[in-house]
Coordinates of N, CA and C in Angstrom, one line a residue:
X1 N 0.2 -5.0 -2.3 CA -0.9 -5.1 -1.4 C -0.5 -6.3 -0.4
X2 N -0.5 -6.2 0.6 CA -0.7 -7.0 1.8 C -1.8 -7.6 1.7
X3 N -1.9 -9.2 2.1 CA -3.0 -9.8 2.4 C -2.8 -10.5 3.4
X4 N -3.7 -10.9 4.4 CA -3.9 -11.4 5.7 C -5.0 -12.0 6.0
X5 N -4.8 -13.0 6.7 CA -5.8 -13.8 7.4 C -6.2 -13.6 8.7
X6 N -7.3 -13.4 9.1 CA -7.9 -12.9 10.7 C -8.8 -13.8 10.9
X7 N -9.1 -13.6 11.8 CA -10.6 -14.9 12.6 C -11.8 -14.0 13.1
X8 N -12.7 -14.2 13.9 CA -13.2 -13.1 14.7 C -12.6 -13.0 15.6
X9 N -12.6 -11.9 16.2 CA -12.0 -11.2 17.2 C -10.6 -10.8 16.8
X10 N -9.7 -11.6 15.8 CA -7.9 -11.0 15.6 C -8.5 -9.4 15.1
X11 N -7.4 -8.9 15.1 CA -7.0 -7.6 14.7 C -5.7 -7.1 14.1
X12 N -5.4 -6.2 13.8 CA -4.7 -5.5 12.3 C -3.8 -4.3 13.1
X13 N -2.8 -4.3 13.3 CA -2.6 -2.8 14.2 C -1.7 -2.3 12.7
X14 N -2.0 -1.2 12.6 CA -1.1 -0.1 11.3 C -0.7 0.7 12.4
X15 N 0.8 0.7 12.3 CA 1.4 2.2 13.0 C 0.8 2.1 14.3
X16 N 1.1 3.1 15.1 CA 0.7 3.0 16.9 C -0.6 3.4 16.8
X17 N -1.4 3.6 16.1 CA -2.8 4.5 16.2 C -3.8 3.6 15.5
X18 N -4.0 2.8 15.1 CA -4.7 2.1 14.1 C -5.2 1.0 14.6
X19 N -6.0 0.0 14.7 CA -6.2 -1.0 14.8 C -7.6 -1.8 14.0
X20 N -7.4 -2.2 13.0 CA -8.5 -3.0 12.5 C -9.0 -3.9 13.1
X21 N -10.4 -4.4 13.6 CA -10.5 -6.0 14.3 C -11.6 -6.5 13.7
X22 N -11.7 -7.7 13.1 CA -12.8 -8.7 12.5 C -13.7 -8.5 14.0
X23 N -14.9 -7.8 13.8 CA -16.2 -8.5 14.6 C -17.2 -9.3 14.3
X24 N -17.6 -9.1 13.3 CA -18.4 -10.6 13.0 C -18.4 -11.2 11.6
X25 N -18.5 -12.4 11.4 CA -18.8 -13.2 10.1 C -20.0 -13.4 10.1
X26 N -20.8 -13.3 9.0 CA -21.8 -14.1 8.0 C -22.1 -14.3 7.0
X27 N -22.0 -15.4 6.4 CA -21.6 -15.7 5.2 C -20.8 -15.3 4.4
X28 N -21.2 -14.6 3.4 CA -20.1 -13.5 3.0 C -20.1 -12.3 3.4
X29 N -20.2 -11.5 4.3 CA -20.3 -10.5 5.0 C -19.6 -10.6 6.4
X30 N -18.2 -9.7 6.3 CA -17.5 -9.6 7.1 C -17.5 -8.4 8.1
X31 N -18.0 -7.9 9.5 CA -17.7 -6.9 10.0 C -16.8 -6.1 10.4
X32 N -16.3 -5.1 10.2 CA -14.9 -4.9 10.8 C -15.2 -3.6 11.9
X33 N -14.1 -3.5 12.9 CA -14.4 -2.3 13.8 C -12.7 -1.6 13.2
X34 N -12.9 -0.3 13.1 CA -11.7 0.3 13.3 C -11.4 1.0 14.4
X35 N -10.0 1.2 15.0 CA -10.2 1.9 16.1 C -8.8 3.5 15.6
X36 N -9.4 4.4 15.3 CA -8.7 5.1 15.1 C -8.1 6.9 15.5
X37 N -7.3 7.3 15.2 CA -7.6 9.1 16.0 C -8.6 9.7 15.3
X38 N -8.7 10.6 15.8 CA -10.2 11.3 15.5 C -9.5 11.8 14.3
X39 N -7.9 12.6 14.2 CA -7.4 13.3 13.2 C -7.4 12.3 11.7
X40 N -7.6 11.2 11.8 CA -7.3 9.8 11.0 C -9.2 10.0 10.5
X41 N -9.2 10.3 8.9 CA -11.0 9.9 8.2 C -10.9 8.7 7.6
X42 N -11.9 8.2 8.0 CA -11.7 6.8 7.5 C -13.3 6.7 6.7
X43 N -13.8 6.5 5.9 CA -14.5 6.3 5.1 C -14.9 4.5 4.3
X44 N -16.0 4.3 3.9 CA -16.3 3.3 2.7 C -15.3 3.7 1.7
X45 N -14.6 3.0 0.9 CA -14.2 3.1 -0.3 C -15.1 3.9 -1.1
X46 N -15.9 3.2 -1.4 CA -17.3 4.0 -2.6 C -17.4 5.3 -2.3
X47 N -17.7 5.5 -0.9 CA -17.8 7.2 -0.2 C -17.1 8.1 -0.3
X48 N -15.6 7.5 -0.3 CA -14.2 8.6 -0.4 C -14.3 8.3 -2.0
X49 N -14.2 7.4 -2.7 CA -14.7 7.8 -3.9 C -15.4 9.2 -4.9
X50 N -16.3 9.2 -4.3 CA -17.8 10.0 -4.6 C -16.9 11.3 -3.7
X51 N -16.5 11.7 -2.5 CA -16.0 12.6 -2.3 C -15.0 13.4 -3.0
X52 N -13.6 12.1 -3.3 CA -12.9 12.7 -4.2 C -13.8 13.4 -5.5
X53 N -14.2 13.0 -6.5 CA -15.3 13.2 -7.6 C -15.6 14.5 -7.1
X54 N -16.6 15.0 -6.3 CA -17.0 15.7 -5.8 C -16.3 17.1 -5.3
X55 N -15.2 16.9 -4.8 CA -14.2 17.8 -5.0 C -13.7 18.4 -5.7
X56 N -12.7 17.1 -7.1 CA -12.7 17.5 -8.1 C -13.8 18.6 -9.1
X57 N -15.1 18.0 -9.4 CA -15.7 18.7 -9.6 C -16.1 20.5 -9.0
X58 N -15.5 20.8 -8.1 CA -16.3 21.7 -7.3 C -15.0 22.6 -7.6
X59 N -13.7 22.0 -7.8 CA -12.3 22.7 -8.3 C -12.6 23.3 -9.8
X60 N -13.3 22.8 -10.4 CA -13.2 23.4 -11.7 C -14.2 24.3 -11.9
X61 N -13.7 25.9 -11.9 CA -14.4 26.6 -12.0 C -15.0 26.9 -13.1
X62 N -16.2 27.5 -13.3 CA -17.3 27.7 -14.5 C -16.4 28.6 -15.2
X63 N -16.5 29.6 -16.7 CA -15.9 30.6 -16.9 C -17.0 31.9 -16.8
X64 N -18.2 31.2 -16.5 CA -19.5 32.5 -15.9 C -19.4 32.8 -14.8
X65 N -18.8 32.0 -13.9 CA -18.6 32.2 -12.3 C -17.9 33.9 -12.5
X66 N -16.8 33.9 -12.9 CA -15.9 35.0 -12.8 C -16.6 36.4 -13.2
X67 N -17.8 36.1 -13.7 CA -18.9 37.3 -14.5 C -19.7 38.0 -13.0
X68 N -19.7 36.8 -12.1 CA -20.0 37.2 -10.9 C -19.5 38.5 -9.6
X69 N -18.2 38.4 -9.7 CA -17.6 38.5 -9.0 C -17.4 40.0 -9.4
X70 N -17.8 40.9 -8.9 CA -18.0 42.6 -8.3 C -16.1 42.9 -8.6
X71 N -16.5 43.8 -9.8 CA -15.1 44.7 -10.0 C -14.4 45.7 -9.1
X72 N -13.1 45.6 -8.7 CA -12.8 46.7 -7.3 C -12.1 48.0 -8.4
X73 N -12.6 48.7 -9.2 CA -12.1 49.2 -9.9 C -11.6 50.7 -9.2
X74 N -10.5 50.2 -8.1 CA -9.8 51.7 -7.2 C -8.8 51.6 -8.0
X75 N -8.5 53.2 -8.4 CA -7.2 53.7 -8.8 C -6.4 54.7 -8.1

């Protein structure tokens, strides 16, 4: 892991497309702006968290699901 020191206003450039910038300090609460492509998701940690999870779960199919699904019984 990379660690860095910024101030307000420095910024972070990743690759040609990326720019992180410190916008505000308070106390312990740091603001950041990112500036990124639209094709680039950027998320809270916690969020893409809960998404991953979420995905996962929705991959694992039931074994009643398949009771569902209408037989094409052409011969």
């Amino acid at each position: 892991m990379l660690i860095l020191s910024r101030k307000k206003g420095e910024a972070i450039q990743i690759g040609d497309g990326i720019e992180i910038r410190v916008v505000s300090i308070q106390g312990d609460q740091v603001k950041i702006g990112i500036d990124a492509p639209k094709s680039v998701e950027v998320f809270r940690k916690e969020i893409y968290d809960q998404i991953q999870a979420e995905n996962k779960q929705a991959a694992v199919a039931s074994p009643n699901l398949f009771k569902l699904i209408p037989k094409n019984d052409k011969k």
